[in-house]
Short mmCIF file of C-alpha atoms and ligand atoms in Angstrom, two decimals:
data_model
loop_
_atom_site.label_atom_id
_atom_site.label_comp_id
_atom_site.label_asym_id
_atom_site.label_seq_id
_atom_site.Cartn_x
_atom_site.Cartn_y
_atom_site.Cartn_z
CA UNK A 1 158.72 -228.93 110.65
CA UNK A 2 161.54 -230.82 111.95
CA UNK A 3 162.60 -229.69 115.56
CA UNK A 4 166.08 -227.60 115.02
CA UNK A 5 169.47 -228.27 115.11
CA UNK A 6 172.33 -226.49 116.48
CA UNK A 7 175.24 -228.74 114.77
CA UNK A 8 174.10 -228.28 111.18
CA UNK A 9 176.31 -225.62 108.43
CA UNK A 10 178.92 -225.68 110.87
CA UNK A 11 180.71 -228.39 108.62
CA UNK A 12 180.42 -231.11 111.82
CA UNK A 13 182.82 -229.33 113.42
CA UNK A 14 183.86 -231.01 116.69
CA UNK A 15 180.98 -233.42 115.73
CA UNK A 16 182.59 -236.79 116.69
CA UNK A 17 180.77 -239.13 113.97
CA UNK A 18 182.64 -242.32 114.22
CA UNK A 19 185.64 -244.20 116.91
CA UNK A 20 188.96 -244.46 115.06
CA UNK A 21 192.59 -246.25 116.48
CA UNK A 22 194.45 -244.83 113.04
CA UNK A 23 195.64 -241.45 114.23
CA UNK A 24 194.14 -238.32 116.11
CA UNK A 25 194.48 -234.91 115.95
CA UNK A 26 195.22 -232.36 119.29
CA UNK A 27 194.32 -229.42 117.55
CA UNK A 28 194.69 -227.16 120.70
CA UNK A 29 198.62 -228.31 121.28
CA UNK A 30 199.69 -229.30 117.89
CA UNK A 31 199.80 -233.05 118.08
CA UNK A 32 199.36 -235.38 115.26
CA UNK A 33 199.30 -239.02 116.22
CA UNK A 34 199.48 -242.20 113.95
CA UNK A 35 198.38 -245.61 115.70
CA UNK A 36 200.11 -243.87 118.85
CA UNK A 37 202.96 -242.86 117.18
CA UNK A 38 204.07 -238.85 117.41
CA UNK A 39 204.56 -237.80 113.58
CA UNK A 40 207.70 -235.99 114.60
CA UNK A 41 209.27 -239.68 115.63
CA UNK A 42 207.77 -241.49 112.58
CA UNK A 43 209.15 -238.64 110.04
CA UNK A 44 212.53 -239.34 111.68
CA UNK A 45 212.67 -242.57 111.80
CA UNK A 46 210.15 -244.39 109.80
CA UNK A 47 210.04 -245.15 105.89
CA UNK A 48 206.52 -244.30 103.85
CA UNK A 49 206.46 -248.19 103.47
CA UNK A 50 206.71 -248.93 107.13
CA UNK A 51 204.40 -245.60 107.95
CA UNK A 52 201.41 -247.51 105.25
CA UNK A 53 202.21 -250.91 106.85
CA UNK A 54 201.51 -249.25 110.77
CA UNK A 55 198.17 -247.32 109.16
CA UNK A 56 196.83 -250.01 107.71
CA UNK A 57 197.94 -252.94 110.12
CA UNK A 58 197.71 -251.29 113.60
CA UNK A 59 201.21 -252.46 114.19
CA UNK A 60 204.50 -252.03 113.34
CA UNK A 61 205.81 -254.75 110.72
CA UNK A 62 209.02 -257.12 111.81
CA UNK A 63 211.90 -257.05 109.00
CA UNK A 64 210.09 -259.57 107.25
CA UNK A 65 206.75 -258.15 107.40
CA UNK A 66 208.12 -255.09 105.86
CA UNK A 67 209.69 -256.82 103.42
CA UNK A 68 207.53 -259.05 102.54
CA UNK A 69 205.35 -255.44 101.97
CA UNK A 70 207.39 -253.35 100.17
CA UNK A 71 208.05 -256.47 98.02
CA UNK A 72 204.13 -256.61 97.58
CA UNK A 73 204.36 -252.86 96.69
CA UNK A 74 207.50 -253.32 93.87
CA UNK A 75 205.52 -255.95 92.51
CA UNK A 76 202.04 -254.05 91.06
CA UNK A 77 204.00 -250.87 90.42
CA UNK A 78 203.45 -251.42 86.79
CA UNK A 79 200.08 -250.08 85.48
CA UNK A 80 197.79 -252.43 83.34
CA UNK A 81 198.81 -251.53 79.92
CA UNK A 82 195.40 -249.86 79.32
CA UNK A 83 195.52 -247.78 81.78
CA UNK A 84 198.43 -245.45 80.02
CA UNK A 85 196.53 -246.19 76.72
CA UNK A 86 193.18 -244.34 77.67
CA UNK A 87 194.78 -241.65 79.75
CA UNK A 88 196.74 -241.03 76.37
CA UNK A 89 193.00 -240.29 74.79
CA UNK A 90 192.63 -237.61 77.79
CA UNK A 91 192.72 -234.18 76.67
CA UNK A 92 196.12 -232.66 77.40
CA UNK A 93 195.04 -229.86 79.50
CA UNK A 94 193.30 -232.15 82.10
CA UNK A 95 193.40 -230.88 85.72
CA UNK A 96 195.47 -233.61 86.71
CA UNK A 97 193.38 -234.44 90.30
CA UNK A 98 190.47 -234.79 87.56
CA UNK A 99 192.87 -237.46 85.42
CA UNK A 100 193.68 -238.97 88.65
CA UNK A 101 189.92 -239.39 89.69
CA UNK A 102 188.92 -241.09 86.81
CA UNK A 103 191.82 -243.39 86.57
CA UNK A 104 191.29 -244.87 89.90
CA UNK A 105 187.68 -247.38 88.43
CA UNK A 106 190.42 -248.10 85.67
CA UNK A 107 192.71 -249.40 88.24
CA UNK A 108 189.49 -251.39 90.20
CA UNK A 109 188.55 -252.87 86.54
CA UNK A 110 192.10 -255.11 86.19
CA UNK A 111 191.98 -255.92 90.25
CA UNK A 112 191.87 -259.64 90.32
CA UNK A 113 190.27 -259.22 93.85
CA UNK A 114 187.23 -256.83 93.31
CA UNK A 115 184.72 -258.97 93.68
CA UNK A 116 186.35 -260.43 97.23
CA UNK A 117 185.75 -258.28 100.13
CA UNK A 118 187.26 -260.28 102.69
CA UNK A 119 190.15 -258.44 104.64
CA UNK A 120 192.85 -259.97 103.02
CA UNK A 121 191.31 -259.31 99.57
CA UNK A 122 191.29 -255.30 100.92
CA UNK A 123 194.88 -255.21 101.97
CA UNK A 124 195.70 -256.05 98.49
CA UNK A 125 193.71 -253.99 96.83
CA UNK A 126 195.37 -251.03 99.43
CA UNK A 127 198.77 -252.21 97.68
CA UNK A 128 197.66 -252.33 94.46
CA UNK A 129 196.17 -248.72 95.07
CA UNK A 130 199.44 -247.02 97.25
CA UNK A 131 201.84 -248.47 94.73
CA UNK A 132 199.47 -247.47 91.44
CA UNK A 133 198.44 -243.94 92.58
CA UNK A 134 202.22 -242.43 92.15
CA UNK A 135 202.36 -244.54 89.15
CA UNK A 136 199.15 -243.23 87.40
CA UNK A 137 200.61 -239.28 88.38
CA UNK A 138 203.69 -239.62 87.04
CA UNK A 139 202.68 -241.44 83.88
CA UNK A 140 200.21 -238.66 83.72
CA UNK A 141 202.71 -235.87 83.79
CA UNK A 142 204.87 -237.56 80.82
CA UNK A 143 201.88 -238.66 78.64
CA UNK A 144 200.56 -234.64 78.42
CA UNK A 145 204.09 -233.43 78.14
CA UNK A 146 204.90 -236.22 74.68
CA UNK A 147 207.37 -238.61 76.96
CA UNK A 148 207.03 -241.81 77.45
CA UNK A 149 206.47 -243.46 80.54
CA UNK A 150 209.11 -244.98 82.50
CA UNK A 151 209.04 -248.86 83.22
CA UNK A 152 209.67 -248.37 87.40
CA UNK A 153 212.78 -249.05 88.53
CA UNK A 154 212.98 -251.89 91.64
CA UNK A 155 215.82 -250.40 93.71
CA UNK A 156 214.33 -247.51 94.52
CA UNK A 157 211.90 -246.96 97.55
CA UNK A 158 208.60 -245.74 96.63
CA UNK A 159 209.43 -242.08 96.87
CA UNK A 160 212.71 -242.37 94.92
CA UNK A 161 210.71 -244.46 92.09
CA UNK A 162 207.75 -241.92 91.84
CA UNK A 163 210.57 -239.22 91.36
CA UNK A 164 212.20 -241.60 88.43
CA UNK A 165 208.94 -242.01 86.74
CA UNK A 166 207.94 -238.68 86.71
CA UNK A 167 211.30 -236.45 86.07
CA UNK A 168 213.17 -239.44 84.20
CA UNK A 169 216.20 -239.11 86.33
CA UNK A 170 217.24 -241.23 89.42
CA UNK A 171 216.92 -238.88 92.93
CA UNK A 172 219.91 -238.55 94.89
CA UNK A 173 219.18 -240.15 98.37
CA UNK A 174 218.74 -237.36 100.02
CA UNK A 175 215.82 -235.69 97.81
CA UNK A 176 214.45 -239.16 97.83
CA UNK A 177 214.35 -239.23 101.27
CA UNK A 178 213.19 -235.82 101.84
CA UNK A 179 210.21 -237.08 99.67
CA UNK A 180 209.59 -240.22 101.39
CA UNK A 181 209.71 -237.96 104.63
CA UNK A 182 206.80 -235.77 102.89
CA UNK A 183 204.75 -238.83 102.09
CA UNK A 184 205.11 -239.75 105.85
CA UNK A 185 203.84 -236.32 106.96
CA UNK A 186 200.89 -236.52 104.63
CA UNK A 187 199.44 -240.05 105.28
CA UNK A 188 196.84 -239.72 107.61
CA UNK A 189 195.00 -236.81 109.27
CA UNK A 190 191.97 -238.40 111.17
CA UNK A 191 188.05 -237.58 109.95
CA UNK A 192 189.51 -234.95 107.45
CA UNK A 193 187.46 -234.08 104.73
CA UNK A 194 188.36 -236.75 101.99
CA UNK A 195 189.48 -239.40 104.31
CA UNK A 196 185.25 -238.76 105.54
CA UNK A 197 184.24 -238.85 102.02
CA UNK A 198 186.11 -242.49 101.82
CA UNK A 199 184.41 -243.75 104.52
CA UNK A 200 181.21 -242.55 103.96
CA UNK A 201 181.00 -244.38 100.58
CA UNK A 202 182.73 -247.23 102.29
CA UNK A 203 179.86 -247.16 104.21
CA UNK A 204 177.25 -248.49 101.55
CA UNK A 205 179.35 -251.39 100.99
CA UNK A 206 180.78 -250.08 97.82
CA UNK A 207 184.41 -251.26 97.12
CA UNK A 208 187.40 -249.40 97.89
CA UNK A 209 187.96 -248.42 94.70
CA UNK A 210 184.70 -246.52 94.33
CA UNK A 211 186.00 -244.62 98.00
CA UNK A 212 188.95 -243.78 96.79
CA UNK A 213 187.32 -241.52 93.75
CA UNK A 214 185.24 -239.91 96.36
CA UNK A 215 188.64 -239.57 98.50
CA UNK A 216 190.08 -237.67 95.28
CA UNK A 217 187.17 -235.51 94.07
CA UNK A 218 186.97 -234.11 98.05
CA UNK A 219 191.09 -233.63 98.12
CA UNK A 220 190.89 -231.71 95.18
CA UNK A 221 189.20 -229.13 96.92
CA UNK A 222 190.91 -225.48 97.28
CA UNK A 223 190.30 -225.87 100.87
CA UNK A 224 192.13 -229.50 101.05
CA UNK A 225 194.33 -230.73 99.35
CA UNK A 226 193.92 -227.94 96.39
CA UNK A 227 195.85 -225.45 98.88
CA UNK A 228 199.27 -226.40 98.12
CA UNK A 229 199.23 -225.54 94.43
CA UNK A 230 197.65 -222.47 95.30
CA UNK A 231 199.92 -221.67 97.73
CA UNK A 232 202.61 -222.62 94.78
CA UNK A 233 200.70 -220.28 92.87
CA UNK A 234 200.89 -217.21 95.64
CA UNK A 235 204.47 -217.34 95.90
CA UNK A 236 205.35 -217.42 92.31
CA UNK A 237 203.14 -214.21 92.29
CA UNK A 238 204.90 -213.03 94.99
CA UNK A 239 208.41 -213.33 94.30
CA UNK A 240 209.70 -210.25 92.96
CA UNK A 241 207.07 -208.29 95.20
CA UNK A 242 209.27 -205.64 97.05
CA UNK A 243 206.38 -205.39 100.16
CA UNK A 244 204.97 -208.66 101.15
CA UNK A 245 203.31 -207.17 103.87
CA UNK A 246 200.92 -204.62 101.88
CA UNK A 247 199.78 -207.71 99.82
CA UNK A 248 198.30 -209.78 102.28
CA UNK A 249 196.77 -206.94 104.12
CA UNK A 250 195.32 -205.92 100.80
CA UNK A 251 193.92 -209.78 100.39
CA UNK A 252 192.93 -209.89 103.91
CA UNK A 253 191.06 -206.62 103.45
CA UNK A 254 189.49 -207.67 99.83
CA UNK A 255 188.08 -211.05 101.92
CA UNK A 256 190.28 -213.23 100.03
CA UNK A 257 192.33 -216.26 101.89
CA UNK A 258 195.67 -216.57 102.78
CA UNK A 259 196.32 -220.66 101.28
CA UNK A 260 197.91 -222.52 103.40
CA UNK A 261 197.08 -221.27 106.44
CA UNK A 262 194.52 -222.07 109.07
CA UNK A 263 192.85 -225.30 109.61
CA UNK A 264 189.58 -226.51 111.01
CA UNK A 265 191.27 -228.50 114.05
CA UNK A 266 194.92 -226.87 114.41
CA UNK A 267 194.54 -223.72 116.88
CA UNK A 268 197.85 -223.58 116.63
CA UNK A 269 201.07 -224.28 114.36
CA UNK A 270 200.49 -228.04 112.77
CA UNK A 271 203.12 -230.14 113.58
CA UNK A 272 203.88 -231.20 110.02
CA UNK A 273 203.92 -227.64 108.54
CA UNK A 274 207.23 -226.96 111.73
CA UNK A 275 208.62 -230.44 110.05
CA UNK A 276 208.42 -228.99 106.40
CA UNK A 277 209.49 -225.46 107.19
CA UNK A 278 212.86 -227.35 108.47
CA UNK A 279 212.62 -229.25 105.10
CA UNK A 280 212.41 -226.53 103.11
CA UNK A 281 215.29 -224.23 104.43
CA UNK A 282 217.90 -227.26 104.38
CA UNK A 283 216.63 -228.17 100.81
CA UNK A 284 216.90 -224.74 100.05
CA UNK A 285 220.65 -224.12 101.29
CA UNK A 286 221.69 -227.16 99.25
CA UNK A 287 220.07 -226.31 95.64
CA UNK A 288 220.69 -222.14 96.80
CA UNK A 289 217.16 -221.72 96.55
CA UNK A 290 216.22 -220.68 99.93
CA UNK A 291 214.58 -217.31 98.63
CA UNK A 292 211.58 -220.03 98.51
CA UNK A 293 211.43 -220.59 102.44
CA UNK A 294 212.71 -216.90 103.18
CA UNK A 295 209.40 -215.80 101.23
CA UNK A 296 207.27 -218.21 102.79
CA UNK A 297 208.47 -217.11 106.14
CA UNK A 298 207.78 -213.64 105.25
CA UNK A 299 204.06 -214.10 104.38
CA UNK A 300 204.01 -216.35 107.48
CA UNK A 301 205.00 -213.77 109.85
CA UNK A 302 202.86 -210.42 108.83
CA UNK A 303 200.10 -212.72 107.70
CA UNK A 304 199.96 -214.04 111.54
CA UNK A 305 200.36 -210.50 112.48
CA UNK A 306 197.73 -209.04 110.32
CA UNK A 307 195.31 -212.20 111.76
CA UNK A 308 196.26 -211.04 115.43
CA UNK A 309 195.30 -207.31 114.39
CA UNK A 310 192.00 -208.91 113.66
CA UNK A 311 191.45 -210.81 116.82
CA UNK A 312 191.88 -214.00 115.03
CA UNK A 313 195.32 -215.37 116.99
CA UNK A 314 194.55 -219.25 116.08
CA UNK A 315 194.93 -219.06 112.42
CA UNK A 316 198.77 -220.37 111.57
CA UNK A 317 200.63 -221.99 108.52
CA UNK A 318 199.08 -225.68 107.87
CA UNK A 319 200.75 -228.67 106.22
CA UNK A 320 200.51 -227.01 102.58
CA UNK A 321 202.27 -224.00 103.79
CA UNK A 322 205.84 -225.09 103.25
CA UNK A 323 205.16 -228.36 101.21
CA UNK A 324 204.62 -226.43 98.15
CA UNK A 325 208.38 -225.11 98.11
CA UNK A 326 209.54 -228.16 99.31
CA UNK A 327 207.46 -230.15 96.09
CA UNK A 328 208.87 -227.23 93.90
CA UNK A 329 212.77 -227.67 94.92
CA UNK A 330 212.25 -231.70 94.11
CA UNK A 331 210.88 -230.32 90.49
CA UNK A 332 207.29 -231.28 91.05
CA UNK A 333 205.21 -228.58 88.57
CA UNK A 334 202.63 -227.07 90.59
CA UNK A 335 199.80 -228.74 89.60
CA UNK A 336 200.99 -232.11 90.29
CA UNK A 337 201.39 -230.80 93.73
CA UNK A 338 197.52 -231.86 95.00
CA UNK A 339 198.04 -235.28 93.22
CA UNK A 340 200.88 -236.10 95.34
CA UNK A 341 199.17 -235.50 98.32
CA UNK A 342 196.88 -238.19 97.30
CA UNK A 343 199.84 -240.72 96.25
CA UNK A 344 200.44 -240.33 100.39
CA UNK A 345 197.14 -240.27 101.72
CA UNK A 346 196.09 -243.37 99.94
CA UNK A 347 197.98 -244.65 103.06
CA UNK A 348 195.61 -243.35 105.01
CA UNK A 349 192.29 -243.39 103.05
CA UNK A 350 192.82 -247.00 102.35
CA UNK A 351 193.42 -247.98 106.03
CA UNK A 352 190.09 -246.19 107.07
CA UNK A 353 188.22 -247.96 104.41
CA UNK A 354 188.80 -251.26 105.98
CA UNK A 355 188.90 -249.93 109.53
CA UNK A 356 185.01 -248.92 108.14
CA UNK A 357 184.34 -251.81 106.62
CA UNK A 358 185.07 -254.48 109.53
CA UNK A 359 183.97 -251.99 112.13
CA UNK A 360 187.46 -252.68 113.78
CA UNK A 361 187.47 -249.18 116.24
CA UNK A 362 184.25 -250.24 117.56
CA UNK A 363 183.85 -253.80 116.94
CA UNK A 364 180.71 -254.30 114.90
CA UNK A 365 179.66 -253.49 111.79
CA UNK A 366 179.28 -249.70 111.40
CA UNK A 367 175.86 -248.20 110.02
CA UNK A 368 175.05 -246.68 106.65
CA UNK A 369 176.19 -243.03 107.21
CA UNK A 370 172.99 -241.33 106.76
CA UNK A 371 172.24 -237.58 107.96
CA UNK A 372 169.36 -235.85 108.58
CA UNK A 373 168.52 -232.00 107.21
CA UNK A 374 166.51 -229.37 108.37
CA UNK A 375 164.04 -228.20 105.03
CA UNK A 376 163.54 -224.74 104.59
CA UNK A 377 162.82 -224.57 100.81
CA UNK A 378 159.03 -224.06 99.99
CA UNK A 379 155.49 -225.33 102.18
CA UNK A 380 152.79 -225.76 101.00
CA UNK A 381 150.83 -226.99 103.85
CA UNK A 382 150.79 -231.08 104.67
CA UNK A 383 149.16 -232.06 101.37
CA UNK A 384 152.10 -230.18 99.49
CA UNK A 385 152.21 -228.15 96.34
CA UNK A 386 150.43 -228.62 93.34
CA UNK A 387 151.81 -229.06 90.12
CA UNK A 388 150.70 -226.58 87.51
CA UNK A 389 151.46 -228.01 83.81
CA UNK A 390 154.00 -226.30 82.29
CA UNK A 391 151.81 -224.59 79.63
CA UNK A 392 149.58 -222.90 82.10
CA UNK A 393 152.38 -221.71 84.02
CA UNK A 394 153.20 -218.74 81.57
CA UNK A 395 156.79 -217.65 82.93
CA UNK A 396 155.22 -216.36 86.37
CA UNK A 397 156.46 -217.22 89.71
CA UNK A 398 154.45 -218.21 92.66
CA UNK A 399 152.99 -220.94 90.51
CA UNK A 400 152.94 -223.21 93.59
CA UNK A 401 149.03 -223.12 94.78
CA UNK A 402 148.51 -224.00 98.02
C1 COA B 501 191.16 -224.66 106.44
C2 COA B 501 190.05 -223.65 106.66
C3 COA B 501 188.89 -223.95 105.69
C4 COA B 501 189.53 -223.80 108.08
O1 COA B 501 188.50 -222.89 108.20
P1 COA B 501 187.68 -222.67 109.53
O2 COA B 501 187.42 -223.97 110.18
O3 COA B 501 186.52 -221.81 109.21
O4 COA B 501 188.72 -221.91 110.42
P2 COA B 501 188.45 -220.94 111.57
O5 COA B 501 187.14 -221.26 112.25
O6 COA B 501 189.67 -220.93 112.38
O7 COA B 501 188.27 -219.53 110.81
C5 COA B 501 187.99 -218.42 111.57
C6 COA B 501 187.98 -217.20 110.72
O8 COA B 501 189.26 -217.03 110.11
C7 COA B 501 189.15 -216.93 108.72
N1 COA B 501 190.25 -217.65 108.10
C8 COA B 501 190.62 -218.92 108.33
N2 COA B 501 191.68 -219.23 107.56
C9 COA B 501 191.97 -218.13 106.85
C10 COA B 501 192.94 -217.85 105.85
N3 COA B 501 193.80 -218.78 105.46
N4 COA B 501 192.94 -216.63 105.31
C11 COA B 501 192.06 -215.69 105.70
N5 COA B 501 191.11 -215.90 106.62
C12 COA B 501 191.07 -217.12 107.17
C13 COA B 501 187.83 -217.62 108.41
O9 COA B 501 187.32 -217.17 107.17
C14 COA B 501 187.00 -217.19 109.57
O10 COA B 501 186.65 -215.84 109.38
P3 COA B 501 185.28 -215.23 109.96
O11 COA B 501 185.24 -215.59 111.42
O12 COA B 501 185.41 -213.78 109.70
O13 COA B 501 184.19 -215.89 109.17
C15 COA B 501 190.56 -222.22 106.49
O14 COA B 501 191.55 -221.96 107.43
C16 COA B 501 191.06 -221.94 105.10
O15 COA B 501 190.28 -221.73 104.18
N6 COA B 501 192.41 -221.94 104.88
C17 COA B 501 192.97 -221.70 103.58
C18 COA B 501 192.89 -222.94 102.73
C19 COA B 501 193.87 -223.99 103.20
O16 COA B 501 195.02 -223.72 103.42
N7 COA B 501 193.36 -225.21 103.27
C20 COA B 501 194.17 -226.35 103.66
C21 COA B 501 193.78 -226.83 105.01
S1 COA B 501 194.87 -228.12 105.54
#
């Protein structure tokens, strides 16, 4: 048949499908860029609101740009009032990423621009989404726990008012900031695997709504987004476990994964995990909690060592490797933990969407993504199988006749 491939089940690794100017990846020396901009100085400096404005706008915003943005942002906080009314019908045991999925056509249903896909119409809809995400999550969290949702409150930042919504209590600065920091960190990540999925639907001219489901269904994914709350889940297990070391040897041994660590690009440590590992120790020390990062750190080093022992010396902790203690310190329940990585990367998936849409890396319209496979199911010759009706087929195989 077809002439063979060499690039194909290898997940398009190293494949380079499309041009991007949002952010790249140096997987070899640990480098995460966004619009130019190391993630080290934007985590330090930067606000998630400034961090969305640069992704999406190729450009930092003057003081009135930003405000003018994070005004935008306050503004369609609130969700459309039937948004919290069918997610009340949900049933209460709802993976939340699944809640989240189908809320985000709810949220395209009561945008005013939907039918408008000129550029300015898809900025606001990328407001509409960062700022309604969080909002959808938290309301979420309180509608299957019997609260009710909280009305957001306008002085806070985006990362302080998720925090409000969700735990009912205003964030101290600092824990709001250490969030905000988080939501920086996550953003944007290049051709990862839901950030793809965004564009690829983006590329059949559906609306950015419609990417954005795809965006969350891919995240979801144990080995996306899904890590964190598994590696939530590992150190819960592990936390009274007098010999760390034994256990991931015996996982390592049984062929099961250490979450949280590796990545297809990173060869080395990911620059956001180093960021998040300082996170987590500070946050730690303050709330006396640090048994959290101490464990981490444990299963980081003889998990590393264990991967050496097996000639694999690339494989390292990734960005969900010390944001799940981090998220659990803030009081963010575990499962919550995948959602919030979405309530950042919106940022991100909603810049690529338009960067796909007006073909701005490359400057014309990008193509329909469309593959090609190699077939190896069954041949029947050129003039294919034929069909044998189903009552003559009497529960044999090989009923294909050539
Ligand atoms: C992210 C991930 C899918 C990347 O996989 P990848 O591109 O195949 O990575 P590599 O090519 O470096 O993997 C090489 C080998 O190490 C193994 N490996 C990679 N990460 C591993 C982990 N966390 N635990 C155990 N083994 C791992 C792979 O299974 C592969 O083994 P093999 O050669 O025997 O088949 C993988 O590292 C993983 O599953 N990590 C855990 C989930 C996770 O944290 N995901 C979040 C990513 S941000």
């Amino acid at each position: 048949m077809a002439e063979t491939s060499n690039i194909k089940n290898i997940g398009l690794r190293g494949v380079k499908v499309a041009d991007t100017r949002i952010s790249d990846v140096d997987g070899t020396n640990g480098i995460l860029i966004y619009r130019g901009f190391p993630i080290e100085e934007l985590a330090e400096h930067s606000t998630f609101e400034e961090t969305s404005y640069l992704l999406l706008h190729d450009d930092m915003p003057t003081v009135r740009e930003l405000r003018e943005f994070t005004d935008g942002l306050r503004k369609v906080r609130s969700l459309p009032a039937f948004v919290p009314e069918v997610l009340a019908h949900l049933p209460k045991g709802s993976l939340p990423m699944d809640v989240l999925q189908a809320a985000v056509p709810l949220l395209a249903m009561d945008d005013p621009d939907l039918a408008d896909d000129s550029r300015e119409a898809n900025l606001r809809k990328a407001g509409r989404l960062i700022a309604r995400l969080a909002a959808v999550v938290a309301a979420w969290h309180r509608i299957r726990n019997g609260q009710d949702i909280l009305l957001p409150d306008e002085g806070l930042s985006h990362a302080g008012n998720f925090l409000w919504q969700l735990r009912g209590e205003k964030p101290d600065h600092e824990t709001a900031k250490d969030l905000d920091t988080a939501l920086i960190l996550h953003a944007d990540h290049s051709f990862n695997a839901s950030t793809f999925a965004c564009r690829e639907v983006t590329s059949t001219q559906a609306h950015m709504y419609a990417a954005v489901a795809a965006g969350v269904g891919a995240l979801s994914g144990s080995l996306h987004g899904g890590a964190n709350m598994l590696v939530m889940k590992m150190l819960d297990a592990l936390k009274g476990e007098p010999d760390v070391a034994a256990w991931v040897r015996l996982e390592l041994d049984s062929g099961r994964k250490i979450m949280g660590m590796g990545h297809a690009v990173y060869k080395t440590t990911d620059p956001r995990a180093k960021f998040l590992k300082n996170m987590c120790f500070r946050m730690g020390k303050k709330l006396g909690e640090d048994h959290w990062c101490r464990l981490s750190t444990q299963i980081e080093a003889t998990a590393v060592a264990e991967f050496a022992k097996r000639g694999k010396t690339t494989i390292k902790p990734n960005v969900d490797f010390f944001s799940a203690p981090v998220y659990h310190m803030m009081g963010i329940p575990g499962d919550l933990m995948t959602p919030l990585f979405a309530v950042s990367r919106i940022a991100g998936w909603a810049s690529h969407i338009i960067e796909e849409k007006f073909g701005d890396a490359h400057g014309e319209t990008p193509a329909l993504y469309r593959p090609s496979s190699e077939y190896t199911g069954h041949y029947c010759g050129k003039e294919g199988c034929t069909y044998t009706p189903i009552e003559e087929r009497g529960g044999a195989m090989g009923t294909r006749t050539l």
